Short mmCIF file of C-alpha atoms in Angstrom, two decimals:
data_model
loop_
_atom_site.label_atom_id
_atom_site.label_comp_id
_atom_site.label_asym_id
_atom_site.label_seq_id
_atom_site.Cartn_x
_atom_site.Cartn_y
_atom_site.Cartn_z
CA MET A 1 11.33 24.53 -13.14
CA GLY A 2 11.18 20.87 -14.14
CA ILE A 3 8.18 18.61 -14.16
CA SER A 4 7.64 16.94 -10.81
CA ASN A 5 7.95 13.17 -10.76
CA LYS A 6 5.67 13.03 -7.71
CA THR A 7 2.17 11.67 -7.76
CA ASN A 8 -0.51 12.74 -5.29
CA LEU A 9 -1.08 9.34 -3.71
CA ILE A 10 0.36 5.82 -3.64
CA ILE A 11 -1.18 2.79 -1.93
CA ILE A 12 1.19 0.29 -0.32
CA ALA A 13 0.55 -3.14 1.18
CA SER A 14 0.85 -3.59 4.94
CA GLY A 15 2.78 -6.84 5.42
CA LYS A 16 2.95 -9.62 7.99
CA PRO A 17 5.99 -8.62 10.12
CA LYS A 18 4.99 -5.99 12.66
CA ILE A 19 6.73 -4.03 15.40
CA TRP A 20 5.12 -6.23 18.08
CA ASP A 21 7.08 -9.23 16.77
CA LYS A 22 10.24 -7.61 18.19
CA PHE A 23 8.71 -5.37 20.87
CA PRO A 24 5.60 -7.16 22.20
CA ASP A 25 4.92 -4.56 24.91
CA VAL A 26 5.23 -1.42 22.78
CA GLY A 27 1.48 -0.70 22.83
CA PRO A 28 -0.44 1.25 20.15
CA VAL A 29 1.75 2.58 17.30
CA LYS A 30 1.34 4.90 14.29
CA ALA A 31 0.64 2.93 11.11
CA SER A 32 3.83 4.32 9.57
CA GLU A 33 5.84 2.45 12.23
CA VAL A 34 3.81 -0.78 12.54
CA TYR A 35 4.93 -2.79 9.50
CA THR A 36 8.57 -3.89 9.58
CA GLY A 37 8.99 -6.30 6.67
CA THR A 38 11.48 -5.58 3.89
CA PHE A 39 8.87 -5.22 1.13
CA HIS A 40 6.78 -2.81 3.20
CA ARG A 41 9.80 -0.73 4.24
CA LEU A 42 10.96 -0.44 0.61
CA SER A 43 7.42 0.42 -0.54
CA LYS A 44 7.16 3.07 2.18
CA ALA A 45 10.52 4.59 1.19
CA TYR A 46 9.36 4.67 -2.44
CA ALA A 47 6.01 6.24 -1.52
CA GLU A 48 7.66 8.87 0.68
CA GLN A 49 10.04 9.77 -2.15
CA PHE A 50 7.63 9.77 -5.08
CA ALA A 51 4.22 10.74 -3.65
CA ASP A 52 2.74 13.57 -1.66
CA ASN A 53 0.77 11.07 0.44
CA TYR A 54 0.42 7.34 0.85
CA LEU A 55 -2.10 4.92 2.28
CA ILE A 56 -1.36 1.53 3.76
CA LEU A 57 -3.89 -1.14 2.77
CA SER A 58 -4.37 -3.43 5.77
CA PRO A 59 -6.49 -6.59 5.63
CA LYS A 60 -7.67 -5.87 9.18
CA TYR A 61 -8.19 -2.10 9.20
CA GLY A 62 -8.51 -1.20 5.53
CA PHE A 63 -6.98 2.07 4.35
CA LEU A 64 -4.63 3.55 6.95
CA ARG A 65 -2.98 6.95 6.83
CA PRO A 66 0.59 6.98 8.17
CA ASP A 67 -0.51 8.79 11.36
CA ASP A 68 -3.45 6.47 12.10
CA ILE A 69 -2.96 4.44 15.27
CA VAL A 70 -2.92 0.64 15.19
CA ALA A 71 -3.72 -0.73 18.64
CA LYS A 72 -2.17 -4.19 18.49
CA THR A 73 -0.79 -6.91 16.27
CA TYR A 74 -2.91 -9.09 14.02
CA ASP A 75 -2.40 -11.93 11.56
CA VAL A 76 -4.90 -11.54 8.74
CA ARG A 77 -4.30 -11.61 4.98
CA PHE A 78 -6.25 -10.71 1.88
CA THR A 79 -6.79 -13.72 -0.38
CA MET A 80 -6.44 -13.94 -4.15
CA LYS A 81 -10.22 -13.42 -4.21
CA GLY A 82 -9.93 -10.31 -2.02
CA VAL A 83 -11.57 -10.21 1.38
CA GLY A 84 -12.19 -13.24 3.59
CA GLU A 85 -14.15 -13.94 6.74
CA ASP A 86 -11.29 -12.67 8.96
CA THR A 87 -10.53 -9.51 6.95
CA ILE A 88 -12.20 -6.14 6.83
CA GLN A 89 -15.26 -6.51 4.63
CA LEU A 90 -15.80 -5.04 1.17
CA ASP A 91 -18.65 -2.73 2.21
CA GLU A 92 -16.43 -1.16 4.89
CA LEU A 93 -13.55 -0.76 2.41
CA LYS A 94 -15.94 0.94 -0.04
CA GLU A 95 -17.11 3.32 2.69
CA GLN A 96 -13.52 4.15 3.67
CA TRP A 97 -12.66 4.84 0.02
CA LYS A 98 -15.67 7.13 -0.29
CA GLN A 99 -14.64 9.02 2.87
CA LEU A 100 -11.13 9.56 1.47
CA GLN A 101 -12.66 11.66 -1.36
CA ILE A 102 -9.97 10.74 -3.86
CA ASN A 103 -10.18 12.36 -7.29
CA PRO A 104 -11.90 9.66 -9.38
CA SER A 105 -9.88 10.54 -12.47
CA GLU A 106 -6.47 10.39 -10.76
CA PRO A 107 -4.58 7.17 -11.55
CA ILE A 108 -3.44 5.69 -8.23
CA PRO A 109 -0.32 3.50 -8.13
CA MET A 110 -0.53 0.38 -5.94
CA LEU A 111 2.71 -1.24 -4.81
CA GLY A 112 1.76 -4.85 -4.33
CA GLY A 113 1.07 -8.14 -5.97
CA LYS A 114 -1.68 -9.08 -8.39
CA LYS A 115 -4.15 -9.98 -5.64
CA PHE A 116 -4.69 -6.25 -5.11
CA ARG A 117 -5.91 -5.56 -8.66
CA GLY A 118 -9.26 -7.32 -8.23
CA LEU A 119 -9.67 -6.07 -4.68
CA LEU A 120 -9.18 -2.41 -5.64
CA MET A 121 -11.48 -2.78 -8.65
CA SER A 122 -14.15 -4.23 -6.32
CA ILE A 123 -13.68 -1.44 -3.77
CA THR A 124 -14.10 1.28 -6.41
CA ASP A 125 -16.55 -0.60 -8.66
CA GLY A 126 -13.96 -0.19 -11.42
CA LYS A 127 -14.43 3.60 -11.42
CA GLN A 128 -10.92 4.53 -10.20
CA PRO A 129 -7.92 4.07 -12.47
CA PHE A 130 -5.07 2.20 -10.77
CA SER A 131 -1.57 1.38 -11.94
CA PHE A 132 0.55 -1.50 -10.70
CA PRO A 133 4.15 -0.47 -11.34
CA LEU A 134 5.52 -3.75 -9.97
CA GLU A 135 3.34 -5.87 -12.25
CA GLY A 136 5.48 -8.17 -14.33
CA ALA A 137 8.10 -8.58 -11.61
CA THR A 138 8.64 -12.29 -11.16
CA GLY A 139 8.45 -12.54 -7.39
CA ILE A 140 9.00 -10.57 -4.23
CA GLY A 141 12.79 -10.43 -4.64
CA ILE A 142 12.53 -8.72 -8.03
CA MET A 143 9.87 -6.33 -6.68
CA GLN A 144 12.19 -5.38 -3.81
CA GLN A 145 15.09 -4.91 -6.22
CA GLU A 146 12.99 -2.62 -8.45
CA LEU A 147 11.87 -0.54 -5.46
CA LYS A 148 15.45 -0.22 -4.16
CA GLN A 149 16.73 0.85 -7.57
CA ALA A 150 13.95 3.42 -8.06
CA VAL A 151 14.68 5.02 -4.68
CA ALA A 152 18.46 4.95 -5.21
CA THR A 153 18.29 6.50 -8.69
CA ASN A 154 15.32 8.81 -7.95
CA VAL A 155 13.53 7.44 -11.03
CA PRO A 156 9.92 6.32 -10.43
CA LEU A 157 9.03 2.82 -11.54
CA ASN A 158 6.65 3.82 -14.34
CA CYS A 159 9.36 6.05 -15.85
CA ALA A 160 12.14 3.48 -15.61
CA LYS A 161 10.75 1.15 -18.28
#
């Protein structure tokens, strides 16, 4: 039996486009179906292929499991400094992380831009190792291309380089 290329957990970014943009009357929806943007969809496909589980990091709700219910649309973003007055606050994110009981020695991949590095370090007080497999990609288009290629070839990003 070969070595599995799956990790236990991947964190993916939520994204601005949501199901309510196309279907305003759909009502509450599972987190796995809420975010409809290209980057999120590619990240989700990657996470489903290469991880046992994934979490969606939402600037409104924090860490969402795919089956968590999101009641309605929102338009909130993390900033380069992390949280803002409209986002979920750092103390709540820290509490959510604690409740998740993630192995503190397990490196967790985050599919997202550089603004997430500082935020995740703040949430975990620098005690959780994270990897950023899309780091170095020069823009969203390249990130999307790398995700597409990894899924198509069944080669995880950290192994492809």
